[in-house]
Short mmCIF file of C-alpha atoms in Angstrom, two decimals:
data_model
loop_
_atom_site.label_atom_id
_atom_site.label_comp_id
_atom_site.label_asym_id
_atom_site.label_seq_id
_atom_site.Cartn_x
_atom_site.Cartn_y
_atom_site.Cartn_z
CA MET A 18 -21.87 32.06 -12.91
CA THR A 19 -25.53 33.14 -13.52
CA GLY A 20 -25.96 31.89 -16.86
CA GLY A 21 -28.36 29.15 -17.59
CA MET A 22 -26.74 25.40 -17.15
CA GLU A 23 -27.93 24.48 -20.50
CA GLU A 24 -26.44 26.98 -22.05
CA PHE A 25 -22.66 25.93 -23.92
CA HIS A 26 -21.67 29.32 -22.88
CA ASN A 27 -17.85 28.34 -22.02
CA GLY A 28 -15.10 27.36 -24.42
CA SER A 29 -13.14 24.30 -24.29
CA GLU A 30 -11.47 25.77 -21.37
CA GLY A 31 -14.14 25.65 -19.35
CA SER A 32 -15.50 22.44 -19.78
CA PHE A 33 -13.99 18.83 -19.23
CA ASN A 34 -11.03 18.01 -21.93
CA ALA A 35 -11.83 14.17 -21.70
CA GLU A 36 -8.90 13.65 -24.43
CA GLU A 37 -6.53 15.14 -22.53
CA ALA A 38 -7.19 13.74 -19.52
CA ASP A 39 -7.29 10.25 -21.44
CA THR A 40 -3.23 10.79 -22.69
CA ILE A 41 -2.45 11.96 -18.74
CA VAL A 42 -3.96 8.19 -17.56
CA LYS A 43 -2.19 6.22 -19.93
CA GLU A 44 0.86 7.59 -19.51
CA CYS A 45 0.25 7.11 -15.61
CA ILE A 46 -0.33 3.60 -16.10
CA GLU A 47 2.30 2.85 -18.44
CA ASN A 48 4.97 4.55 -16.02
CA VAL A 49 3.53 2.86 -12.99
CA VAL A 50 2.76 -0.85 -14.61
CA GLY A 51 4.49 -0.71 -18.00
CA GLY A 52 5.49 -4.17 -19.13
CA GLY A 53 5.32 -6.35 -15.25
CA ASP A 54 3.39 -8.88 -14.88
CA TYR A 55 0.01 -9.77 -12.46
CA SER A 56 1.67 -9.68 -9.31
CA GLN A 57 -0.17 -9.97 -6.18
CA SER A 58 2.15 -8.52 -3.78
CA GLN A 59 2.69 -5.36 -5.67
CA VAL A 60 -0.82 -4.92 -7.52
CA ASN A 61 -1.71 -2.81 -3.74
CA LYS A 62 0.51 -0.29 -4.33
CA TRP A 63 0.24 -0.23 -8.43
CA THR A 64 -3.11 0.95 -7.73
CA ALA A 65 -2.74 3.69 -5.50
CA ASN A 66 0.22 4.71 -7.62
CA ILE A 67 -1.89 5.06 -10.55
CA VAL A 68 -4.46 7.24 -9.21
CA GLU A 69 -2.29 9.21 -7.14
CA ARG A 70 -0.16 10.05 -10.28
CA CYS A 71 -3.52 10.72 -12.50
CA LEU A 72 -4.88 12.90 -9.95
CA THR A 73 -1.61 14.93 -9.04
CA GLN A 74 -1.28 15.47 -13.04
CA LEU A 75 -4.91 16.64 -13.28
CA VAL A 76 -4.77 19.08 -10.39
CA LYS A 77 -1.68 20.76 -11.81
CA GLN A 78 -3.94 21.48 -15.15
CA GLY A 79 -5.21 24.40 -12.80
CA LYS A 80 -9.03 23.65 -13.33
CA PRO A 81 -11.98 24.76 -11.33
CA TYR A 82 -13.03 20.97 -10.75
CA LYS A 83 -12.94 18.54 -8.00
CA TYR A 84 -11.71 15.01 -9.37
CA ILE A 85 -12.53 11.14 -8.32
CA VAL A 86 -10.02 8.78 -10.47
CA THR A 87 -10.46 5.05 -9.95
CA CYS A 88 -8.38 2.24 -10.98
CA ALA A 89 -9.22 -1.51 -11.38
CA VAL A 90 -6.47 -3.93 -12.21
CA MET A 91 -7.82 -7.44 -12.68
CA GLN A 92 -5.51 -10.69 -13.22
CA LYS A 93 -6.08 -12.38 -16.67
CA THR A 94 -7.24 -15.79 -16.00
CA GLY A 95 -10.53 -16.03 -18.10
CA ALA A 96 -12.75 -14.58 -15.63
CA GLY A 97 -15.45 -12.19 -16.38
CA LEU A 98 -15.45 -8.79 -15.75
CA HIS A 99 -18.17 -6.14 -16.06
CA THR A 100 -18.08 -2.19 -14.80
CA ALA A 101 -20.35 0.19 -15.33
CA ASN A 102 -20.91 3.94 -14.19
CA SER A 103 -23.84 6.57 -13.83
CA CYS A 104 -23.76 10.29 -12.85
CA TYR A 105 -26.02 12.70 -11.75
CA TRP A 106 -24.78 16.04 -12.29
CA ASP A 107 -24.29 19.12 -14.85
CA THR A 108 -23.97 17.47 -18.39
CA ALA A 109 -22.77 20.51 -19.94
CA MET A 110 -19.45 21.51 -17.45
CA ASP A 111 -18.75 17.91 -16.05
CA GLY A 112 -17.51 15.13 -17.85
CA SER A 113 -15.66 11.40 -17.10
CA CYS A 114 -12.89 9.49 -19.50
CA THR A 115 -12.40 5.77 -18.80
CA VAL A 116 -9.28 4.16 -20.09
CA ARG A 117 -9.15 0.45 -20.69
CA TRP A 118 -5.57 -0.93 -20.90
CA GLU A 119 -3.85 -4.53 -20.78
CA ASN A 120 -0.76 -6.22 -20.95
CA ARG A 121 -0.07 -9.99 -21.23
CA THR A 122 -1.33 -10.73 -17.43
CA MET A 123 -3.72 -8.30 -16.50
CA TYR A 124 -6.27 -5.52 -17.19
CA CYS A 125 -6.21 -1.92 -15.80
CA VAL A 126 -9.54 -0.01 -16.01
CA VAL A 127 -8.85 3.82 -14.88
CA SER A 128 -12.14 6.05 -14.47
CA VAL A 129 -11.72 10.05 -14.21
CA PHE A 130 -14.67 11.86 -13.45
CA ALA A 131 -14.17 15.68 -13.12
CA VAL A 132 -17.21 17.39 -11.46
CA ALA A 133 -17.15 21.69 -11.65
CA THR A 134 -17.10 23.52 -8.65
CA ALA A 135 -19.35 26.81 -8.84
CA MET B 15 -17.25 28.10 9.37
CA ASP B 16 -19.58 27.04 11.78
CA TYR B 17 -21.02 23.40 11.29
CA GLN B 18 -24.15 25.00 10.64
CA ILE B 19 -24.98 21.51 7.91
CA GLU B 20 -27.48 19.58 9.80
CA GLU B 21 -26.49 16.29 10.21
CA GLU B 22 -29.40 14.99 7.55
CA ALA B 23 -27.88 17.49 4.88
CA GLY B 24 -24.59 16.18 4.55
CA PHE B 25 -23.10 12.65 3.15
CA VAL B 26 -24.45 10.03 5.63
CA VAL B 27 -22.50 6.98 4.76
CA GLU B 28 -24.99 4.46 6.53
CA ASP B 29 -27.67 5.51 4.26
CA VAL B 30 -26.14 5.03 1.21
CA SER B 31 -24.65 1.94 2.22
CA LYS B 32 -28.19 0.61 2.68
CA ILE B 33 -29.67 1.93 -0.50
CA ILE B 34 -26.61 -0.04 -2.47
CA LYS B 35 -26.88 -3.06 -0.77
CA GLU B 36 -30.70 -3.04 -1.17
CA SER B 37 -30.23 -2.76 -4.81
CA VAL B 38 -27.75 -5.49 -5.36
CA GLU B 39 -29.73 -7.83 -3.73
CA ALA B 40 -32.83 -7.14 -5.75
CA THR B 41 -30.82 -7.19 -8.95
CA ILE B 42 -28.38 -10.01 -8.52
CA GLY B 43 -30.03 -11.64 -5.46
CA GLY B 44 -28.95 -15.35 -5.91
CA ASN B 45 -28.63 -15.63 -9.26
CA ALA B 46 -25.21 -17.27 -10.63
CA TYR B 47 -22.80 -15.02 -12.87
CA GLN B 48 -24.04 -14.98 -16.59
CA HIS B 49 -22.43 -13.30 -19.17
CA ASN B 50 -25.18 -12.68 -21.07
CA ARG B 51 -27.20 -11.08 -18.55
CA VAL B 52 -24.07 -9.37 -16.32
CA ASN B 53 -24.53 -5.93 -18.72
CA GLN B 54 -28.23 -5.50 -17.48
CA TRP B 55 -26.90 -6.07 -13.82
CA THR B 56 -24.68 -3.28 -13.76
CA THR B 57 -26.71 -0.98 -15.76
CA SER B 58 -29.99 -1.83 -13.17
CA ILE B 59 -27.57 -1.60 -9.95
CA VAL B 60 -26.23 2.11 -10.85
CA GLU B 61 -30.01 3.32 -11.98
CA GLN B 62 -31.81 1.92 -9.02
CA CYS B 63 -29.06 3.67 -6.67
CA LEU B 64 -29.29 7.00 -8.40
CA SER B 65 -32.86 7.27 -8.41
CA GLN B 66 -32.96 6.36 -4.61
CA LEU B 67 -30.09 8.43 -4.22
CA SER B 68 -31.43 11.79 -5.72
CA LYS B 69 -34.77 10.80 -4.02
CA LEU B 70 -33.24 11.92 -0.94
CA GLY B 71 -33.07 15.41 -2.24
CA LYS B 72 -30.10 16.64 -1.22
CA PRO B 73 -27.99 19.27 -2.89
CA TYR B 74 -25.10 16.31 -4.22
CA LYS B 75 -24.11 15.49 -7.48
CA TYR B 76 -23.43 11.78 -7.76
CA ILE B 77 -20.88 9.79 -9.69
CA LEU B 78 -21.51 6.05 -9.41
CA THR B 79 -19.10 2.93 -9.67
CA CYS B 80 -20.38 -0.78 -10.28
CA VAL B 81 -17.81 -3.98 -10.94
CA ILE B 82 -19.30 -7.28 -11.10
CA MET B 83 -16.44 -9.98 -11.58
CA GLN B 84 -17.13 -13.78 -11.84
CA LYS B 85 -15.68 -15.90 -9.40
CA ASN B 86 -12.84 -18.00 -10.41
CA GLY B 87 -9.78 -17.11 -8.78
CA ALA B 88 -8.47 -14.24 -10.33
CA GLY B 89 -7.16 -11.61 -8.43
CA MET B 90 -8.49 -8.06 -8.51
CA GLN B 91 -7.75 -4.42 -6.46
CA THR B 92 -9.52 -1.30 -6.80
CA ALA B 93 -8.37 2.12 -5.75
CA SER B 94 -9.81 5.42 -5.94
CA THR B 95 -8.71 8.49 -4.95
CA CYS B 96 -10.53 12.19 -4.44
CA PHE B 97 -9.71 15.79 -4.99
CA TRP B 98 -12.66 17.44 -3.05
CA ASP B 99 -14.11 19.41 -0.35
CA ASN B 100 -13.57 16.89 2.81
CA SER B 101 -15.98 18.51 4.90
CA THR B 102 -19.02 18.23 2.58
CA ASP B 103 -17.65 15.50 0.27
CA GLY B 104 -18.02 11.80 0.91
CA SER B 105 -17.74 8.30 -1.05
CA CYS B 106 -18.62 4.82 0.23
CA ALA B 107 -17.87 1.50 -1.11
CA VAL B 108 -19.59 -1.85 -0.43
CA ARG B 109 -18.26 -5.53 -1.07
CA TRP B 110 -20.96 -8.27 -1.93
CA GLU B 111 -20.85 -11.51 -2.58
CA ASN B 112 -22.87 -14.82 -3.49
CA LYS B 113 -21.42 -18.52 -4.59
CA SER B 114 -20.19 -17.03 -8.08
CA VAL B 115 -20.23 -13.31 -8.64
CA TYR B 116 -18.18 -10.44 -6.82
CA CYS B 117 -19.97 -7.13 -6.64
CA ILE B 118 -17.91 -3.93 -5.71
CA VAL B 119 -20.42 -0.52 -5.82
CA SER B 120 -18.82 2.58 -5.11
CA VAL B 121 -20.89 6.11 -4.56
CA PHE B 122 -19.28 9.53 -4.44
CA GLY B 123 -21.54 12.39 -3.26
CA LEU B 124 -20.12 15.66 -3.75
CA ALA B 125 -22.10 19.03 -2.75
CA ILE B 126 -23.14 21.58 -5.03
#
C-alpha cells in the first residue's frame, strides 16, 4: 500500500468493522457466561474462553489484521472499577471495540483492538 | 529470516515495565481510591506511558489498557489473547496496588 495513510482510500472492507466485532463479542460472552453467577473457581476458565472464542471468530473473517482481545470479569459487590485505553496507531485503518456486559452478579468488559498489517 | 534485529529494536519488556511502574507511582502514588478522581488517573496513566513509549522511537504501534479497582473484596479476573507476529510483537502487564486501589496496566507493542 503506497497511498498516504491519511487518505480514506479503502472501502469498509479494508477498515475495521466495529459493529461486526461488537456482535461477535456479545455472542461469545453470552455463550460462555450467559446466566451463570460469579464463581471464583470458574472465572479463570470464563475469561480464557471468552478471549479465545472472540479471537477465533475475528480471525475467521480473514482480514489482514493483527488482533488483541482483552476481557475483565468483576464480581458485583459495589466496588468501583474504571478502565481506560490509549492507542498509538494508524487511525485510518486500525480500530477498536469495547463491549460492557452484565448480569445479576458480575460485570464483563471485553475490548478488541485490530491493527492493520502492512 | 536471520536474527538481524538488534535487541534494542525489539519489544523490551523490562523497559516497558519500568515506564509503566513510574507512571502509575507518579499518578496514584499513596492516594486512596476516590471515585471522582479515578477518571483523571486512568487517562493520565495511559497518556504518560504512551508518550514515554513513543519517545523510545521504535517502529511500533502501541495499545495500552489501564484498569483501576477499589479494594473492597470483589473478585476480578482479566485475560487477553493476541493474534500477531510472535517474533516481533510483545506485551507487558503490570499489577500495582496500594492500601485502597488495585491498578493493572497492559501494554501491547505491534511491529510495523
